[in-house]
Tab-separated table of C-alpha atoms in Angstrom:
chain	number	residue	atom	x	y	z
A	1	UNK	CA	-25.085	93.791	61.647
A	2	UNK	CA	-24.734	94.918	58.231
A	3	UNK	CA	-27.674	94.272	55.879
A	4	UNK	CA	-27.647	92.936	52.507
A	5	UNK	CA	-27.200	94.980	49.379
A	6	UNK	CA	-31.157	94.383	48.343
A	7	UNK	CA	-33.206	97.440	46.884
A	8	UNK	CA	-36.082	96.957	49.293
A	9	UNK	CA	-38.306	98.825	48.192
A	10	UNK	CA	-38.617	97.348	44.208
A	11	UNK	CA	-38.729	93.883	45.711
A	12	UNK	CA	-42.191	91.750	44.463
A	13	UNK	CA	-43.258	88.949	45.910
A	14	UNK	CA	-41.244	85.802	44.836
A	15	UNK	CA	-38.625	83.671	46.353
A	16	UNK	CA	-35.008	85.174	47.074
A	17	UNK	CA	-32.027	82.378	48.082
A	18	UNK	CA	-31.300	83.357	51.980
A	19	UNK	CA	-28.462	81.821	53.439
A	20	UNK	CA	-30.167	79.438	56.552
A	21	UNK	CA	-32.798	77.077	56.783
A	22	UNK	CA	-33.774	74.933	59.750
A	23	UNK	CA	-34.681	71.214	59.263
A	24	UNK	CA	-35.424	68.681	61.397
A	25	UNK	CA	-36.094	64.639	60.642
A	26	UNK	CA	-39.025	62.388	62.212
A	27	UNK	CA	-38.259	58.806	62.246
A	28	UNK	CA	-38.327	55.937	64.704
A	29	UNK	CA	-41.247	57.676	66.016
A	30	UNK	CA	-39.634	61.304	67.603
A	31	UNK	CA	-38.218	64.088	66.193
A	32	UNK	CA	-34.595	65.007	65.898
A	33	UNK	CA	-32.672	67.568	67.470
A	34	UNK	CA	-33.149	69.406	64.219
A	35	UNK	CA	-30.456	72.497	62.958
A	36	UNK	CA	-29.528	75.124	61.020
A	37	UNK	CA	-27.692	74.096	57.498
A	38	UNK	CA	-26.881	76.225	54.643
A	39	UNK	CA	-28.199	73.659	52.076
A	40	UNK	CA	-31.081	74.987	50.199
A	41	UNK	CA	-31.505	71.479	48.114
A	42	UNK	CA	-34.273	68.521	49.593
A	43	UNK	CA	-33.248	65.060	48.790
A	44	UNK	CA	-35.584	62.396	48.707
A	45	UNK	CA	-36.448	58.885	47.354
A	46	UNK	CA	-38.403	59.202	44.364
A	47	UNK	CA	-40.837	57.321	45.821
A	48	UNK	CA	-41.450	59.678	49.089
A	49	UNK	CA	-45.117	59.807	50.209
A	50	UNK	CA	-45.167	63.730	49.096
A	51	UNK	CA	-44.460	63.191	45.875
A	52	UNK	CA	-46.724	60.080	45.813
A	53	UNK	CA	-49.578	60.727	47.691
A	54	UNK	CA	-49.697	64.952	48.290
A	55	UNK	CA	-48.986	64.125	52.357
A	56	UNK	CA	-47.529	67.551	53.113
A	57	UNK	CA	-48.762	70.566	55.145
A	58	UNK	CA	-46.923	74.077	55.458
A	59	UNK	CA	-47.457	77.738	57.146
A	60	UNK	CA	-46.961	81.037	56.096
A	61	UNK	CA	-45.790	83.751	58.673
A	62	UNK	CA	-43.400	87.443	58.829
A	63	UNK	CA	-40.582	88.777	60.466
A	64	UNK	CA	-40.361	92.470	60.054
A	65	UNK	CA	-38.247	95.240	61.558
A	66	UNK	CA	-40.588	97.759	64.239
A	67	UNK	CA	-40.278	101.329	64.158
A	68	UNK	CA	-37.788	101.439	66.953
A	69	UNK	CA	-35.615	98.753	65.184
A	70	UNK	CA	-36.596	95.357	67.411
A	71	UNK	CA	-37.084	92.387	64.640
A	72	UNK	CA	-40.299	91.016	65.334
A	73	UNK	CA	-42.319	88.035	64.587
A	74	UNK	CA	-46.558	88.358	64.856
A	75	UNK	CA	-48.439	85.731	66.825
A	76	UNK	CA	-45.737	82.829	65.484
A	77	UNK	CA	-47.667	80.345	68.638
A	78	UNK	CA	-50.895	80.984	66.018
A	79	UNK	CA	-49.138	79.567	63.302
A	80	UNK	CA	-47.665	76.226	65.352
A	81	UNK	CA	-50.885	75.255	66.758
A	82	UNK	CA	-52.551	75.582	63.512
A	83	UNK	CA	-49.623	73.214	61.626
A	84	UNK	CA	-50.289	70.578	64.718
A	85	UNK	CA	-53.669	70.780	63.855
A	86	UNK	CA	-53.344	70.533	60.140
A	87	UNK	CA	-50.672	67.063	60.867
A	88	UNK	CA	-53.329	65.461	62.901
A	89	UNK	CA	-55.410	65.927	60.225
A	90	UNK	CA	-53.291	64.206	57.346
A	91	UNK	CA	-51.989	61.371	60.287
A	92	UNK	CA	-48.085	63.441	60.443
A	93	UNK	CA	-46.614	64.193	63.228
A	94	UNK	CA	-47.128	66.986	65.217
A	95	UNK	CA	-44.185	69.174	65.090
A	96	UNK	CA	-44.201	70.675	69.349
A	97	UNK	CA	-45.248	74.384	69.824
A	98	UNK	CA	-41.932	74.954	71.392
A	99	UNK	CA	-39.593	74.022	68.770
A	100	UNK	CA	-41.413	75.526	66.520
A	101	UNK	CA	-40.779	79.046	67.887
A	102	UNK	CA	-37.454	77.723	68.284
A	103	UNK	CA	-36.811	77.437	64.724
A	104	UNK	CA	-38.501	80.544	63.842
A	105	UNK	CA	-36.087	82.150	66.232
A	106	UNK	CA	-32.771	80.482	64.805
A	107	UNK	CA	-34.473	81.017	61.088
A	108	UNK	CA	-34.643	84.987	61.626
A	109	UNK	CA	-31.925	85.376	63.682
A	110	UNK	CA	-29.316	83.473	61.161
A	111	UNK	CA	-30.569	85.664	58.422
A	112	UNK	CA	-31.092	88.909	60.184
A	113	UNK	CA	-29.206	90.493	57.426
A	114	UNK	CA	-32.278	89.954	54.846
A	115	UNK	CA	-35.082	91.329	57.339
A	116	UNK	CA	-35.360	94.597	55.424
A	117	UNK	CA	-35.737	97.876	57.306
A	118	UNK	CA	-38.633	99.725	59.055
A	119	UNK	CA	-40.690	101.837	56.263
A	120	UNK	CA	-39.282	99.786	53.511
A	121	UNK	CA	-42.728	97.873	53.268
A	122	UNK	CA	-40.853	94.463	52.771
A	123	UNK	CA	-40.587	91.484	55.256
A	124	UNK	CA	-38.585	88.645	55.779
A	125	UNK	CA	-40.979	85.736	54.563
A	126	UNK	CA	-41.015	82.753	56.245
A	127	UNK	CA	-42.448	79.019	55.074
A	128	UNK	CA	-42.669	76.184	57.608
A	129	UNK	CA	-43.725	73.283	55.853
A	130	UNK	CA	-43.754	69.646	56.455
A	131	UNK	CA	-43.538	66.392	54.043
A	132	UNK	CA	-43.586	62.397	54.080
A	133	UNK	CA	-40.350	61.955	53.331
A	134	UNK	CA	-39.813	58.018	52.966
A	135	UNK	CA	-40.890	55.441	50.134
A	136	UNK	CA	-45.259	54.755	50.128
A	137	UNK	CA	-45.914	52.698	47.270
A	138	UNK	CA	-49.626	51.699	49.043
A	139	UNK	CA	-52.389	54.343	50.138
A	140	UNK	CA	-50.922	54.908	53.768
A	141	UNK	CA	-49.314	57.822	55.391
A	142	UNK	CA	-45.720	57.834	55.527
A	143	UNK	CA	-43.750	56.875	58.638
A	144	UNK	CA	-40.502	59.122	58.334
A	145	UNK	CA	-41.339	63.376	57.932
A	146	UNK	CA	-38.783	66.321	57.268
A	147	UNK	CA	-39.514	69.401	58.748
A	148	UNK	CA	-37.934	72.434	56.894
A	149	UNK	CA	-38.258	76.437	57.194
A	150	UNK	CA	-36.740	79.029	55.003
A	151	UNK	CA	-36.865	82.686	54.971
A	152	UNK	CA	-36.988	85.234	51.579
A	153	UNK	CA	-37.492	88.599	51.578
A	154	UNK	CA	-40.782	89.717	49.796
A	155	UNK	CA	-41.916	92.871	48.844
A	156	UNK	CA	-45.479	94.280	49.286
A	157	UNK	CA	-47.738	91.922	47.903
A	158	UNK	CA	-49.703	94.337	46.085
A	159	UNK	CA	-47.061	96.473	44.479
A	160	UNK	CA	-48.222	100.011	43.798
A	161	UNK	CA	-50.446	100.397	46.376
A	162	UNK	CA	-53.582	98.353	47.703
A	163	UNK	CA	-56.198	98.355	44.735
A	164	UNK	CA	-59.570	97.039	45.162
A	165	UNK	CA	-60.265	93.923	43.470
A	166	UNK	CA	-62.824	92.796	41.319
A	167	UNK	CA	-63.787	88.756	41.959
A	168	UNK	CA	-66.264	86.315	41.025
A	169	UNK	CA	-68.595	83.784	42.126
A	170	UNK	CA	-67.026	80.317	41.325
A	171	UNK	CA	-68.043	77.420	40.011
A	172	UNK	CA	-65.259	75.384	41.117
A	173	UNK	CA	-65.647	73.897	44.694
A	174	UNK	CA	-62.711	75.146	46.858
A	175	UNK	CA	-63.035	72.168	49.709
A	176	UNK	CA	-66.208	69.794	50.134
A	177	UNK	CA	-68.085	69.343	53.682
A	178	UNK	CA	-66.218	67.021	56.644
A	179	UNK	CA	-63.039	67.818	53.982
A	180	UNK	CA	-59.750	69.151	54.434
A	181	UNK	CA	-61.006	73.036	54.445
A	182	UNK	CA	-59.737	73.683	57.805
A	183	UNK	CA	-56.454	72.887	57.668
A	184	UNK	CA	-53.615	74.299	55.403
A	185	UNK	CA	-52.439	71.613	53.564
A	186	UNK	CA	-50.809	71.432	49.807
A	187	UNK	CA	-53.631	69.791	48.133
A	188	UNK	CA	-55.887	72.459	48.990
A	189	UNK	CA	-54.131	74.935	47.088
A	190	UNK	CA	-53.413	72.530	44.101
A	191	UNK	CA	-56.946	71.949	43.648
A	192	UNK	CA	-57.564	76.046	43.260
A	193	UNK	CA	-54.640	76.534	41.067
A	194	UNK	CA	-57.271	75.810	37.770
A	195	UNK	CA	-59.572	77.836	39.416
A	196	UNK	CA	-57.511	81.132	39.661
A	197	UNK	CA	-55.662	80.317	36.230
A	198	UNK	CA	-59.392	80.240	34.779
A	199	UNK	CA	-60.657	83.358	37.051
A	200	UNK	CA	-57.498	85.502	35.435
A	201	UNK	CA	-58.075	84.261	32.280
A	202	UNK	CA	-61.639	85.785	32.691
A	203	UNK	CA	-60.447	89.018	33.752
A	204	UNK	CA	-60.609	88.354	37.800
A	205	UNK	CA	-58.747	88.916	40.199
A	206	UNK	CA	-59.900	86.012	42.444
A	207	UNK	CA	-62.822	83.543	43.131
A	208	UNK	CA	-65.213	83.515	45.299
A	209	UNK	CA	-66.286	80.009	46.715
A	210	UNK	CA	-69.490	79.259	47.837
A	211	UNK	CA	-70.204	76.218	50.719
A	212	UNK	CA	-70.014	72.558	48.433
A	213	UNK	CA	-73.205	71.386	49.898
A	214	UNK	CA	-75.985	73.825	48.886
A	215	UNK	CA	-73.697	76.732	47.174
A	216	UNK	CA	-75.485	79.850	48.707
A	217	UNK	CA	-73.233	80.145	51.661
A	218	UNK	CA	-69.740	82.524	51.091
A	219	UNK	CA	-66.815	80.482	51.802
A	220	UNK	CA	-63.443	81.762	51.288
A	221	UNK	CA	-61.336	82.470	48.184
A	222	UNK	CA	-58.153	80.062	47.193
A	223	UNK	CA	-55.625	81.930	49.945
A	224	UNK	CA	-57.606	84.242	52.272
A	225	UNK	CA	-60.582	84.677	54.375
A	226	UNK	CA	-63.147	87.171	53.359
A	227	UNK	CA	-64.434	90.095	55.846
A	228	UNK	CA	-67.556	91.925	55.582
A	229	UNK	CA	-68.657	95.705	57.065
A	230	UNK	CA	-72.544	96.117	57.153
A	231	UNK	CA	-73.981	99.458	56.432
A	232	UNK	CA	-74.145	100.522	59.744
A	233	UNK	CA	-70.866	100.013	60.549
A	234	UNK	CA	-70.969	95.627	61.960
A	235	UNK	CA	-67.744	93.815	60.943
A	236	UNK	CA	-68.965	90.199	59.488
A	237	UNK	CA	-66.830	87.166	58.592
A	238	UNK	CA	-68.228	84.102	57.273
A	239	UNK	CA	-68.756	80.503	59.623
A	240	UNK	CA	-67.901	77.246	58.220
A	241	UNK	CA	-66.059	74.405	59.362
A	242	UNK	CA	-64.266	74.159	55.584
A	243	UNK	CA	-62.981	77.440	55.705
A	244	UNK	CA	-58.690	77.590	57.277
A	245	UNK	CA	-59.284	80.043	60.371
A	246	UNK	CA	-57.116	82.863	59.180
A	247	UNK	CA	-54.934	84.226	62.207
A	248	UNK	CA	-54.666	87.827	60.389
A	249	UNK	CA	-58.600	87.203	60.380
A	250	UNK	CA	-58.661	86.587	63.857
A	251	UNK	CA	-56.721	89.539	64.906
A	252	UNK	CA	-58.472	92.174	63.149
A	253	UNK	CA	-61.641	90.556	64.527
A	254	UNK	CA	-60.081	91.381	67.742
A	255	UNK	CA	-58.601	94.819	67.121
A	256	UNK	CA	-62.348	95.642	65.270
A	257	UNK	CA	-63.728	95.101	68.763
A	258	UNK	CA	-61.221	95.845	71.422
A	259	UNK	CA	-59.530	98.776	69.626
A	260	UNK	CA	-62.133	100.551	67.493
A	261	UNK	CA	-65.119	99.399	69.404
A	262	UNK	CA	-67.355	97.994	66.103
A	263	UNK	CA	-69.619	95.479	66.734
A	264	UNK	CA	-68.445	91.603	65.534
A	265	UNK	CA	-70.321	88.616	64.016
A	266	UNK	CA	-69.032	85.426	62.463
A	267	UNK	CA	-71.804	83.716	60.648
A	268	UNK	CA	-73.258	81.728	58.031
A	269	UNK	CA	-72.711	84.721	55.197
A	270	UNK	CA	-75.250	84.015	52.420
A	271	UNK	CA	-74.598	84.738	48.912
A	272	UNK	CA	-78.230	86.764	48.489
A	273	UNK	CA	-77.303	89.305	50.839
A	274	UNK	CA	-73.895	90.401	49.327
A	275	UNK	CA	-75.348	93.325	47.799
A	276	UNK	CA	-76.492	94.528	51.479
A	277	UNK	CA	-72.953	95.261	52.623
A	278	UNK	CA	-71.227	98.532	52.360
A	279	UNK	CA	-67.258	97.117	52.279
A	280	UNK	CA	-65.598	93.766	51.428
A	281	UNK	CA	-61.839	92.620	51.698
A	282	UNK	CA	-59.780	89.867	51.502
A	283	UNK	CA	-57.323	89.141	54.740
A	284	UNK	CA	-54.791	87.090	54.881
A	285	UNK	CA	-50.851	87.400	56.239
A	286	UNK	CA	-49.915	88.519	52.541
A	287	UNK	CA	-51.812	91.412	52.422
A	288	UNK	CA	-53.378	92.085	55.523
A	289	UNK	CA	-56.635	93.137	54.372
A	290	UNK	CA	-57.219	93.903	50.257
A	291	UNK	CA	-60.288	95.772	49.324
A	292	UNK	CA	-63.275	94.122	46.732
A	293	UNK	CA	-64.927	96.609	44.685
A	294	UNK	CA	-67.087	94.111	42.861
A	295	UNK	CA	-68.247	90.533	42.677
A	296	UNK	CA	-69.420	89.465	39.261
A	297	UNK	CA	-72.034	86.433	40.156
A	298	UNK	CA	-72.507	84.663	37.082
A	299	UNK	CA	-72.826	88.124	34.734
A	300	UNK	CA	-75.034	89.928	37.518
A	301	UNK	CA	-72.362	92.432	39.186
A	302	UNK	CA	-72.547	93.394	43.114
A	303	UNK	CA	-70.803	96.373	43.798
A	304	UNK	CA	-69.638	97.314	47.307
A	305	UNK	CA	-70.323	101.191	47.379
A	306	UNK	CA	-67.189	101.796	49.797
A	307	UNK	CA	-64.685	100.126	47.788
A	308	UNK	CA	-65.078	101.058	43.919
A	309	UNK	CA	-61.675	102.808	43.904
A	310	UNK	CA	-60.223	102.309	47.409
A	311	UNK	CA	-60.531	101.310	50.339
A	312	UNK	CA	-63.595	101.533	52.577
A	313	UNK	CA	-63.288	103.880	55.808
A	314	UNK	CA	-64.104	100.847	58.322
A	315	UNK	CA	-61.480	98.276	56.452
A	316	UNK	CA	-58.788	101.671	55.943
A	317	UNK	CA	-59.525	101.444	59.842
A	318	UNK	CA	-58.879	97.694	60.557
A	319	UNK	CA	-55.920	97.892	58.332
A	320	UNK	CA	-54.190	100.799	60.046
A	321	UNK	CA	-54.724	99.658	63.647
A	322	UNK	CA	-53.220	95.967	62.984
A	323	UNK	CA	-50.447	97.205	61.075
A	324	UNK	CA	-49.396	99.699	63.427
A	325	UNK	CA	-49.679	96.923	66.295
A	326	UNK	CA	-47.638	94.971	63.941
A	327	UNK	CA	-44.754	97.754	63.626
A	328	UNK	CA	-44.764	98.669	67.213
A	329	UNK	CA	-46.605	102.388	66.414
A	330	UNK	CA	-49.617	100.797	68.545
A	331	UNK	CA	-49.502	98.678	71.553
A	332	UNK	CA	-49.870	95.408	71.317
A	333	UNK	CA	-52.160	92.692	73.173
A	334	UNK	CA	-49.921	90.669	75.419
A	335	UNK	CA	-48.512	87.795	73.788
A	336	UNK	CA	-49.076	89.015	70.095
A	337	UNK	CA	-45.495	90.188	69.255
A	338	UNK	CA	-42.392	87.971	69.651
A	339	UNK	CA	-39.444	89.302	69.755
A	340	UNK	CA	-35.966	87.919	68.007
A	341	UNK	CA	-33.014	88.438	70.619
């Protein structure tokens, strides 16, 4: 199969036309047989409940090529429980586990000619998403839903290397207690665009947010979960039940313990004791892990001593070990790599 004629290794990471999509229609109560259509364009009536009341829900996941040239998706069950969990929430309908690996499967495998190659550092990009499709005039969830995924080619998301970050301490309220946190749906992400305008305005690369409630508790920022590395060496993620449990959080939890034997703690992280850690990063499927050299808190600056101008040894660590489980150089817990045949 021959590839496209993409220069793979300048690509950023934006949006890039592929030829398939999969979509599938919910109405009547079940779920269509759903299929692959060249169409890139979404028609609906301009009084759909997305448009009207924000009802819509989507994922983020790769495809990649490993280094012995298998096209690979990582932990894609991950993402389909979390979008059944994040439709219950906003009263859609859950899109089954099965078909959604299904259309991951015909999604990659229709454009295998965009997955760039192995030690390119791009990926083949893939959104699931999910919207009330049909007319809501009233305050009620809709009762017909289109589910769509595409693919695009991205680039590394940092481009020219991984460099640590500088972030601050928020004053904006990312998502409020027994709120809509947990679950990765649109409005969440509308409500932080201000936020991160503001924050780059300032000179930032991203906010911190702090718990709604009593704002002394570390949250998250606007698109990834934040890890922690004591002094002595104790990886340390933040507890809340408003914060979207990460699955590239989750695995390097995992590989932190199973793989380079480091002690794990998922807590209640409390904004007085930032300036007790040693190394901070951001994780997230983007990325992976990105480094934070300093959090400005209102003026007073915390710097993380391992991460000033790259990154720390224990988060270098973390990020080697997933990434090479990711690209086949490391092997894999059972069931974390799916393979496109």
């Amino acid at each position: 199969m021959e590839k496209k004629n993409i220069d793979w290794s300048n690509l950023g990471f934006g949006y890039i036309q592929t030829d398939y999509r999969y979509v599938s229609n919910f109405k009547d109560g079940a779920w269509d047989e759903g299929c692959v259509t060249t169409d890139a364009n979404v028609v609906i009536s301009e009084c759909a409940g997305v448009l009207q009341y924000a009802q819509t829900i989507f994922e983020g996941l790769k495809a990649y090529t490993t280094e012995d040239g298998r096209i690979v998706t990582f932990r894609p069950d991950l993402n389909a429980q979390r979008m059944i969990d994040s439709a219950k929430r906003l009263e859609m309908p859950a899109f089954p586990e099965d078909r959604f690996i299904d259309a991951v499967d015909k999604v990659v495998r229709s454009n295998a000619a965009f997955v760039p190659p192995y030690g390119s550092g791009a990926t083949l990009y893939l959104r699931p998403y999910m919207f009330g499709s049909n007319p809501v005039i009233g305050v009620k969830p809709a009762t017909e839903y289109q589910f769509r995924m595409f693919a695009t080619p991205v680039g590394p998301y940092f481009k020219g290397g991984v460099k640590p970050l500088t972030i601050r301490v928020s004053d904006f309220d990312r998502a409020a207690p027994n709120g809509t946190g947990h679950i990765k749906a649109g409005l969440n992400y509308a409500m932080s665009l201000h936020a991160i305008v503001d924050a780059h305005n300032q000179g930032f690369d991203e906010n911190m947010y702090l718990d709604a409630k009593t704002r002394t508790k570390v949250e998250e920022t606007g698109g990834a979960n934040f890890l922690f590395v004591t002094k002595d060496g104790k990886v340390v993620t933040p507890k809340s039940s408003s914060i979207l449990p990460s699955i590239t959080r989750r695995s390097l939890l995992y590989v932190a313990e199973k793989y380079l034997g480091l002690e794990v703690e998922e807590r209640e992280v409390y904004l007085e004791e930032l300036s007790d850690f040693a190394e901070c990063g951001l994780c997230g499927t983007a990325a992976v892990i990105s480094p934070v050299g300093k959090i400005v808190d209102h003026g007073k600056e915390i710097c993380l001593p391992a991460g000033m101008t790259q990154m720390g040894p224990v988060t270098q660590k973390l990020y080697d070990t997933l990434t090479g489980i990711q690209m086949g150089r490391i092997e894999a817990p059972e069931g974390w790599i799916h393979e496109i045949k």
